[in-house]
PDB file of C-alpha atoms in Angstrom:
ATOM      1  CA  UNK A  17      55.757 170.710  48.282  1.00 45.00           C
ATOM      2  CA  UNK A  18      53.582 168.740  45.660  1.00 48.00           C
ATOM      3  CA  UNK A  19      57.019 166.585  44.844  1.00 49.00           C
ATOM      4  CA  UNK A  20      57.867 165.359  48.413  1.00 70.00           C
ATOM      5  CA  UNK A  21      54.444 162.918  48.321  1.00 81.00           C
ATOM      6  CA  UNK A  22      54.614 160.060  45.845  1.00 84.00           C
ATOM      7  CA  UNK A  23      51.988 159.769  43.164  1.00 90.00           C
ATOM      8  CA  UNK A  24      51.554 156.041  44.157  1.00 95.00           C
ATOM      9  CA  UNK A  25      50.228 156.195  47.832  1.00 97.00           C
ATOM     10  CA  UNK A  26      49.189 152.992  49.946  1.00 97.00           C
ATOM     11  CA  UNK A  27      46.018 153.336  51.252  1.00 98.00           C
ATOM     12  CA  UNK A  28      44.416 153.622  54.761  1.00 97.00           C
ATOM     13  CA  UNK A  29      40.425 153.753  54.863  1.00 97.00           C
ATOM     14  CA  UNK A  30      38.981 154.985  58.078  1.00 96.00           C
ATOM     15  CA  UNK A  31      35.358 155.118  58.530  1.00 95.00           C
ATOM     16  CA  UNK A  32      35.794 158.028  61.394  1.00 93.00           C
ATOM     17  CA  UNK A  33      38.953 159.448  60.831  1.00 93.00           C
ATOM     18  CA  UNK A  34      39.382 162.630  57.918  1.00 96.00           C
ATOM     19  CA  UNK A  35      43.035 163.865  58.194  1.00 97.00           C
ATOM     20  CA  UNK A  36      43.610 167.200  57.046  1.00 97.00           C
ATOM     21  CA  UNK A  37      46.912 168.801  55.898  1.00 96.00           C
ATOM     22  CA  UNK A  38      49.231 170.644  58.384  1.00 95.00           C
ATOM     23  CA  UNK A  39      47.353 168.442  61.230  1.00 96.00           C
ATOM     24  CA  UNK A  40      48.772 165.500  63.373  1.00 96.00           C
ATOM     25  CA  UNK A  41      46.558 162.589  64.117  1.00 95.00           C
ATOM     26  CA  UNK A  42      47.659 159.637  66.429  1.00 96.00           C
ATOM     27  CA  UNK A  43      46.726 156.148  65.188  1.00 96.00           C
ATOM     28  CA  UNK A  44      47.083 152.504  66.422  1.00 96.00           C
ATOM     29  CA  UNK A  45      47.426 150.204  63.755  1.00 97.00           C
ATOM     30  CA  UNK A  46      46.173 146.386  64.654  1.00 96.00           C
ATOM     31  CA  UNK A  47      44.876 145.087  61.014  1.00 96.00           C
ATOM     32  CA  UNK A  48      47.905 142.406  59.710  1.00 96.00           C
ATOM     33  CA  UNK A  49      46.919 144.047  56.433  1.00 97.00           C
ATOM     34  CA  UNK A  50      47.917 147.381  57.891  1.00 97.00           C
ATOM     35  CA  UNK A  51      50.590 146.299  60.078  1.00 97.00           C
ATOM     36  CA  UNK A  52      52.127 144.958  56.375  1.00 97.00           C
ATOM     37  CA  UNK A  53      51.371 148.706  54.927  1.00 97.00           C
ATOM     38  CA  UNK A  54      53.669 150.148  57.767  1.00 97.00           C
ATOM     39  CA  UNK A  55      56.448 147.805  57.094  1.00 97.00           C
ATOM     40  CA  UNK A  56      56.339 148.836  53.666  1.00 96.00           C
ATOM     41  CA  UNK A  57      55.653 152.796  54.609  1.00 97.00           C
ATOM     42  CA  UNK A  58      58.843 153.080  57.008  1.00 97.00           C
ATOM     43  CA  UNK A  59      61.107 151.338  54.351  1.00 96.00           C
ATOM     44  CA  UNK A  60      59.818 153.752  51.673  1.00 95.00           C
ATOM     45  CA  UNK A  61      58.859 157.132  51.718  1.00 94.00           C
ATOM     46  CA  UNK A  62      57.256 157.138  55.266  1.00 96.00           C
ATOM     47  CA  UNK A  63      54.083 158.379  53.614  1.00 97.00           C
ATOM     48  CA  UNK A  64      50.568 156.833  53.515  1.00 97.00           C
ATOM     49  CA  UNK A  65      47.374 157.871  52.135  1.00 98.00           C
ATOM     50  CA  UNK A  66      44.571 158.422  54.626  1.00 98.00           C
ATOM     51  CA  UNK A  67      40.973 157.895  53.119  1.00 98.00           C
ATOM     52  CA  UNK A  68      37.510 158.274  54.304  1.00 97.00           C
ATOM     53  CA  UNK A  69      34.837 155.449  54.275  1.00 97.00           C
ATOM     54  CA  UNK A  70      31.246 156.462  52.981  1.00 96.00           C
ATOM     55  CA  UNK A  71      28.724 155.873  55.566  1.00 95.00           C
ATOM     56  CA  UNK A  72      26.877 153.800  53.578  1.00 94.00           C
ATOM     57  CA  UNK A  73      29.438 151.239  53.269  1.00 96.00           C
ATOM     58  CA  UNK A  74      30.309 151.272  56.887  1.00 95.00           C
ATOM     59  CA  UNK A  75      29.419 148.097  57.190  1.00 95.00           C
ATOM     60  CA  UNK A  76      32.052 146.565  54.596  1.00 95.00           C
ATOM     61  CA  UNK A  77      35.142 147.806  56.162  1.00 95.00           C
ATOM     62  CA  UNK A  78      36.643 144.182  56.660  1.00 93.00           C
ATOM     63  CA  UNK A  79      36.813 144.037  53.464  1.00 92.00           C
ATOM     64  CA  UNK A  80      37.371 146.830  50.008  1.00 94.00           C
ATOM     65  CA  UNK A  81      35.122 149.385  50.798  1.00 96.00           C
ATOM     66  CA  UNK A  82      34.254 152.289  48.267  1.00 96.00           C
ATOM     67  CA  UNK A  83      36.030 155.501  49.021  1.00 97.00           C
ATOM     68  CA  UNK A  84      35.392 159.037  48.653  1.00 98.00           C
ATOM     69  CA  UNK A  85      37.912 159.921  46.278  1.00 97.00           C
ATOM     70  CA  UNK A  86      39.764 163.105  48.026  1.00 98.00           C
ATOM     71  CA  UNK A  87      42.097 161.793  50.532  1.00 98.00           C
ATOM     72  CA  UNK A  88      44.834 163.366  52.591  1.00 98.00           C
ATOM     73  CA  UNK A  89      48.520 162.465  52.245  1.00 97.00           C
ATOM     74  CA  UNK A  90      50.276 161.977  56.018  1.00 97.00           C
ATOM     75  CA  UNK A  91      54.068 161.267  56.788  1.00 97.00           C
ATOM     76  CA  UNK A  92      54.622 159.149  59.842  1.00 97.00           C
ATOM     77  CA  UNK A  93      56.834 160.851  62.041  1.00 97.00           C
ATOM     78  CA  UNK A  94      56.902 159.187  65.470  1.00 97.00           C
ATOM     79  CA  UNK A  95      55.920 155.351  65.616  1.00 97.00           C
ATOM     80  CA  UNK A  96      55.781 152.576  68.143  1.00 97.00           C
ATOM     81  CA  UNK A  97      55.853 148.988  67.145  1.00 96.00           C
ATOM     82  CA  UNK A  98      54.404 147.165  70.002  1.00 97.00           C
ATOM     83  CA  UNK A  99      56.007 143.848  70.655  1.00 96.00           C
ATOM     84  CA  UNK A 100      52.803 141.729  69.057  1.00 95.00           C
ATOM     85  CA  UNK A 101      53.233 143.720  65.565  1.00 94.00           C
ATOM     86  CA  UNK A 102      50.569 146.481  66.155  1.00 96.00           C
ATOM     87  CA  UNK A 103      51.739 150.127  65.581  1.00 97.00           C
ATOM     88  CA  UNK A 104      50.939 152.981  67.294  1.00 97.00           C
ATOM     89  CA  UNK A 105      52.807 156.031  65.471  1.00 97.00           C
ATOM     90  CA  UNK A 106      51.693 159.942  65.153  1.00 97.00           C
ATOM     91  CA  UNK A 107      50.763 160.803  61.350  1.00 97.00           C
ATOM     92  CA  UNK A 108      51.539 164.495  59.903  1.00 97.00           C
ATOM     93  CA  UNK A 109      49.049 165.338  57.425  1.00 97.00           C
ATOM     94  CA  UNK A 110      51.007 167.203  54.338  1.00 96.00           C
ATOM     95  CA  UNK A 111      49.175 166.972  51.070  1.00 95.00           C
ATOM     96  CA  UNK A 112      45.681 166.385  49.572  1.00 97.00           C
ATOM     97  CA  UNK A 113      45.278 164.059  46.947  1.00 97.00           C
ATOM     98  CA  UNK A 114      42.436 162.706  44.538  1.00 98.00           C
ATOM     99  CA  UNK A 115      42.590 158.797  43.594  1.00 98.00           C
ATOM    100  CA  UNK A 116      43.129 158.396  39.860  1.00 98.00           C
ATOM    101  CA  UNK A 117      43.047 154.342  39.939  1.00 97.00           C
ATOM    102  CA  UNK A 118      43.606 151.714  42.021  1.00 95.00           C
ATOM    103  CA  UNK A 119      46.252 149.394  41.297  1.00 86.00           C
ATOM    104  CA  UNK A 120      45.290 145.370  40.928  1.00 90.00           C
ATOM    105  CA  UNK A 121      46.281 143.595  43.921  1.00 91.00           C
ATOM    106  CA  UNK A 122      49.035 140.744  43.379  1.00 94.00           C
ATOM    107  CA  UNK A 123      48.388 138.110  46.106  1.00 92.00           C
ATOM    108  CA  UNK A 124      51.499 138.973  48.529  1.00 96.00           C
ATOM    109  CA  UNK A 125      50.156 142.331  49.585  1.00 97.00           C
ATOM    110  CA  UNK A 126      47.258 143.101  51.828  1.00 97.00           C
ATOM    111  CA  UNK A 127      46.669 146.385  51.741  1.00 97.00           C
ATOM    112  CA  UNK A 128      44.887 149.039  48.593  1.00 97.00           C
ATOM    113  CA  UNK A 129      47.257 151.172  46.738  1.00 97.00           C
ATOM    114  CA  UNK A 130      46.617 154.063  44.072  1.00 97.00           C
ATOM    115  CA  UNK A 131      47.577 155.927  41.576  1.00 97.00           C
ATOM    116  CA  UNK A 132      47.110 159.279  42.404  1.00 97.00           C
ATOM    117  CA  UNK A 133      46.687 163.153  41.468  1.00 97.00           C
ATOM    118  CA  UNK A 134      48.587 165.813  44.098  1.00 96.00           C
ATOM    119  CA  UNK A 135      45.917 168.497  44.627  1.00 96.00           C
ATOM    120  CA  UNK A 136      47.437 172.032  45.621  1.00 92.00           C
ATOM    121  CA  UNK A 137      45.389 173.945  47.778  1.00 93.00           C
ATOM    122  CA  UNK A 138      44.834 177.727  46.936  1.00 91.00           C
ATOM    123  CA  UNK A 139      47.095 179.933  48.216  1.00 88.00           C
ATOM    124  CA  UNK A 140      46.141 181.746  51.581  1.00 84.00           C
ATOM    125  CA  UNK A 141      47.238 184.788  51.635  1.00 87.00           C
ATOM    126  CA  UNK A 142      44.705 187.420  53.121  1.00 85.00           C
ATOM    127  CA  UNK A 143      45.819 191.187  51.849  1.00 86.00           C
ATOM    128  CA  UNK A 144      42.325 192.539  52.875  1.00 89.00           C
ATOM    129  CA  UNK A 145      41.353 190.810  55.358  1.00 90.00           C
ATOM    130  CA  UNK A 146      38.732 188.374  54.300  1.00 91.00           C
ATOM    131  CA  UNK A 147      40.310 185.227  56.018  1.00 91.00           C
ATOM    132  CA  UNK A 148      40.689 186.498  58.881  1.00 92.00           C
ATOM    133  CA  UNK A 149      37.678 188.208  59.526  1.00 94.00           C
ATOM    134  CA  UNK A 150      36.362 184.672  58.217  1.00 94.00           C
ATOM    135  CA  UNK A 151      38.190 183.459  61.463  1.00 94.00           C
ATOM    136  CA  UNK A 152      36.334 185.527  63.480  1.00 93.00           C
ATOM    137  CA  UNK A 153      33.013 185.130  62.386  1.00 94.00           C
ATOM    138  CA  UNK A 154      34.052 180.769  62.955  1.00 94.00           C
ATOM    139  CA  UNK A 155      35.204 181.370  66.369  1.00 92.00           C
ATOM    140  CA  UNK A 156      31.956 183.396  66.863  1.00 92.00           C
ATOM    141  CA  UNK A 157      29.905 180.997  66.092  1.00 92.00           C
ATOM    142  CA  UNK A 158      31.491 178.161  67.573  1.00 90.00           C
ATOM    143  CA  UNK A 159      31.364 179.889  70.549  1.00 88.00           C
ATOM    144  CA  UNK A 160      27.557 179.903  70.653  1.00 89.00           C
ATOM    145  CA  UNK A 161      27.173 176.893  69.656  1.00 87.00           C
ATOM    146  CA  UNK A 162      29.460 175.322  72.695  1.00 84.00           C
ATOM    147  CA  UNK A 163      27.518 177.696  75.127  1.00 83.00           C
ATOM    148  CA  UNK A 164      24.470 176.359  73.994  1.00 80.00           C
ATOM    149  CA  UNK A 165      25.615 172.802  75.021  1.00 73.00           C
ATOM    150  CA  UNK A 166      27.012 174.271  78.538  1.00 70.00           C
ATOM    151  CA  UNK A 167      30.554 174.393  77.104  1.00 67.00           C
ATOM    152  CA  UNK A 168      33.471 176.930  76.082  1.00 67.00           C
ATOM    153  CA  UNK A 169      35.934 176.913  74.152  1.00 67.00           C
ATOM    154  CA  UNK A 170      39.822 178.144  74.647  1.00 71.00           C
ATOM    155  CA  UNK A 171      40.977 179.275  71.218  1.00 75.00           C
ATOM    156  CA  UNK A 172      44.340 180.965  72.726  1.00 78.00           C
ATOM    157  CA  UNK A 173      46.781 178.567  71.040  1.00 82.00           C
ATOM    158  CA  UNK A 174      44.378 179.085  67.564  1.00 85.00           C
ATOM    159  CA  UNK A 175      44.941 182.700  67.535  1.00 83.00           C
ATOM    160  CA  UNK A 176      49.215 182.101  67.159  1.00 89.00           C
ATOM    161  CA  UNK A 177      48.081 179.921  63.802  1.00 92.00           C
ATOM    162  CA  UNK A 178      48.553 180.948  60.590  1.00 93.00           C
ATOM    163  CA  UNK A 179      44.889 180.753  58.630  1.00 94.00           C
ATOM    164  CA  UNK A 180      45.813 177.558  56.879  1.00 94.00           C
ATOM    165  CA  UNK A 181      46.558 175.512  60.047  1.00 94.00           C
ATOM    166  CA  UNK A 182      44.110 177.253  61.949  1.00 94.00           C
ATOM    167  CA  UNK A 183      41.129 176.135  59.500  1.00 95.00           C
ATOM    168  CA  UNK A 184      42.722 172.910  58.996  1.00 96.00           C
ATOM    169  CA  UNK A 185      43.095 171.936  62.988  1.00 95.00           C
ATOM    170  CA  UNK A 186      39.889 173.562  63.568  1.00 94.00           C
ATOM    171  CA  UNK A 187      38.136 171.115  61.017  1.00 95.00           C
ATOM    172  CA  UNK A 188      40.251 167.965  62.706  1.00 94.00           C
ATOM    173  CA  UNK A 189      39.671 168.958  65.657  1.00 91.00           C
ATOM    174  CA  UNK A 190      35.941 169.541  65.836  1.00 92.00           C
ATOM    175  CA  UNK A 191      33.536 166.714  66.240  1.00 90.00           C
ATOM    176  CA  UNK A 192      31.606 167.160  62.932  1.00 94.00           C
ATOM    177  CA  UNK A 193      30.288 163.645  61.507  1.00 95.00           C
ATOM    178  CA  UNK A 194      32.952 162.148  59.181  1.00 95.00           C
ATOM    179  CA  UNK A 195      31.135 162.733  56.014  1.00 96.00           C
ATOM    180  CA  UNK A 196      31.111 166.929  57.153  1.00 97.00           C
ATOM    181  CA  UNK A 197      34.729 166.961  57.570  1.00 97.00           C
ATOM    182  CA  UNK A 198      35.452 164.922  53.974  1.00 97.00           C
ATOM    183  CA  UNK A 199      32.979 167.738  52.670  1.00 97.00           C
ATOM    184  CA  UNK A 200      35.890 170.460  54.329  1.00 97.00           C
ATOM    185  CA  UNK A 201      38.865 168.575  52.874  1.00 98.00           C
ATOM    186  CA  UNK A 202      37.578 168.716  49.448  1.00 97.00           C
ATOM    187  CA  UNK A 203      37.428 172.413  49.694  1.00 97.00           C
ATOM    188  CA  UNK A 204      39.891 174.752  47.653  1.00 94.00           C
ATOM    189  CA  UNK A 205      41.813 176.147  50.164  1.00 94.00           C
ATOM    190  CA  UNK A 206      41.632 177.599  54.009  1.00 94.00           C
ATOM    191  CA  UNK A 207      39.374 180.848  52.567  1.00 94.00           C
ATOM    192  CA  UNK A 208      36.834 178.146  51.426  1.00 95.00           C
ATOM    193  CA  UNK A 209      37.392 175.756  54.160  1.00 96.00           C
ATOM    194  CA  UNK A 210      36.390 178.672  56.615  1.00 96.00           C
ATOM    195  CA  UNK A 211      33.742 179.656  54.685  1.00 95.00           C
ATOM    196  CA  UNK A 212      32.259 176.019  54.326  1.00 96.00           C
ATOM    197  CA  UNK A 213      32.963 175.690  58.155  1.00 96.00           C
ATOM    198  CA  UNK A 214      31.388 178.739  59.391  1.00 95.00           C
ATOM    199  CA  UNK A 215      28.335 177.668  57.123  1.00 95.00           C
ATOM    200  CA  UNK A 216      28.342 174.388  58.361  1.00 95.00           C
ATOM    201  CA  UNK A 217      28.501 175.292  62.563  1.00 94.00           C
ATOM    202  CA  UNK A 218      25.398 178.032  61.716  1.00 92.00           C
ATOM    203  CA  UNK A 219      23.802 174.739  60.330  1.00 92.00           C
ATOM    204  CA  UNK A 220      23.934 173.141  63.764  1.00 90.00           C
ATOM    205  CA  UNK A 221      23.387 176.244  65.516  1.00 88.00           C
ATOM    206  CA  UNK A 222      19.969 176.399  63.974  1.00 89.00           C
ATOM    207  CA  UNK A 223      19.059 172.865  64.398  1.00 83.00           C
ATOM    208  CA  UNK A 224      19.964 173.276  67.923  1.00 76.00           C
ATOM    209  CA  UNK A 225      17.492 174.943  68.579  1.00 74.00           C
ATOM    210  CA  UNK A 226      14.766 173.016  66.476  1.00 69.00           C
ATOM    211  CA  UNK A 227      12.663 171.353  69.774  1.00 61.00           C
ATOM    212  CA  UNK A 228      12.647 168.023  67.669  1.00 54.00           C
ATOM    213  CA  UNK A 229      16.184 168.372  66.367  1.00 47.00           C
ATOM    214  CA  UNK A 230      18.957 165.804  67.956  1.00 47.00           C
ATOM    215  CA  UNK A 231      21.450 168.693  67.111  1.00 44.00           C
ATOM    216  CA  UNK A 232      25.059 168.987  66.863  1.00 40.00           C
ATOM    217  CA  UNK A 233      25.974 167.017  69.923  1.00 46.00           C
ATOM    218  CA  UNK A 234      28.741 165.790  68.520  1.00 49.00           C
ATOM    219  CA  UNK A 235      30.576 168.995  68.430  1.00 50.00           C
ATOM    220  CA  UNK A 236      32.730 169.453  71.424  1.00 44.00           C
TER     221      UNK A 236
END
């Protein structure tokens, strides 16, 4: 529901993470900035904002990057605090979100927070079939695509998904470059997402097979 995640998220840029709803991501948090963001997040709400780093500004991570502006709410549901301070914990994605403004930063606290604007993805229902022969045609060509690296794929526990999840984990789970995945999340809903995804592998199908062409060797 749009009302369980706060309009006023703290904020946790990753330059190679891209959390998606409905997906769980594990995460060690080391950063005394960050370790004061999960004090704060598990006597609140136990909800964070996860945000993706441009590549460009890679490099500035240590200290207030620019962000892409779509980000992906995530409840913490399991954590560990490790007897030095650092966190590990298990983060449930549940909502995206697109940053409105970022609030001044009084002195005391380390870490980004914003203001921001609950985005509701489109519903995905599938009464003729569209999504899921979407699914197919993604599985398809993922399949190719791993055989032409010498791999396979098991997509047994996919097929028990409902198309939501399954485009969502399929989009975590994949290992597109960071800035293809933030292009996923700021799609619609799972009909688009699939659509954008089954686009995106016959992209690095065909550049596989480009003799000069470094590929998608990042997709395992």
């Amino acid at each position: 529901m749009l009302s369980s995640v706060p309009t006023e998220l703290p904020l946790f840029p990753l330059s190679q993470v891209v959390l998606f709803p409905r997906v769980r991501a594990p995460l060690h948090i080391f950063e005394p900035r960050y370790r004061q963001m999960m004090q704060a997040a598990l006597a609140g709400a136990r909800v964070i904002g996860m945000v993706t780093v441009p590549p460009a500004h890679h490099a500035e991570m240590a200290g207030d990057p620019p962000l892409f502006d779509v980000g992906c709410a995530g409840f913490v549901e399991a954590w560990e605090r490790l007897s030095d301070g650092r966190y590990n914990l298990v983060l449930h994605g549940t909502q995206r979100f697109r940053i409105v403004h970022e609030a001044p930063r009084p002195a005391a606290r380390l870490y980004r927070v914003a203001d921001v604007e609950l985005l509701a993805d489109e519903p995905a229902e599938d009464p003729s079939g569209a999504m899921a022969a979407s699914r197919g045609r993604v599985l398809e060509v993922l399949s190719r695509l791993l055989q032409q690296s010498g791999g396979s794929a098991d997509t047994s526990r996919l097929a028990t998904l409902d198309h939501e999840t399954f485009a969502n984990t399929l989009c975590q789970i994949l290992g597109l470059a960071p800035e293809e995945k933030q292009g996923l999340l700021e799609a619609s809903g799972a009909g688009a997402r699939l659509d954008a995804l089954e686009g995106l592998l016959h992209f690095h199908l065909v550049r596989r097979r480009q003799p000069s062409g470094s590929g998608s060797e990042a997709i395992h």
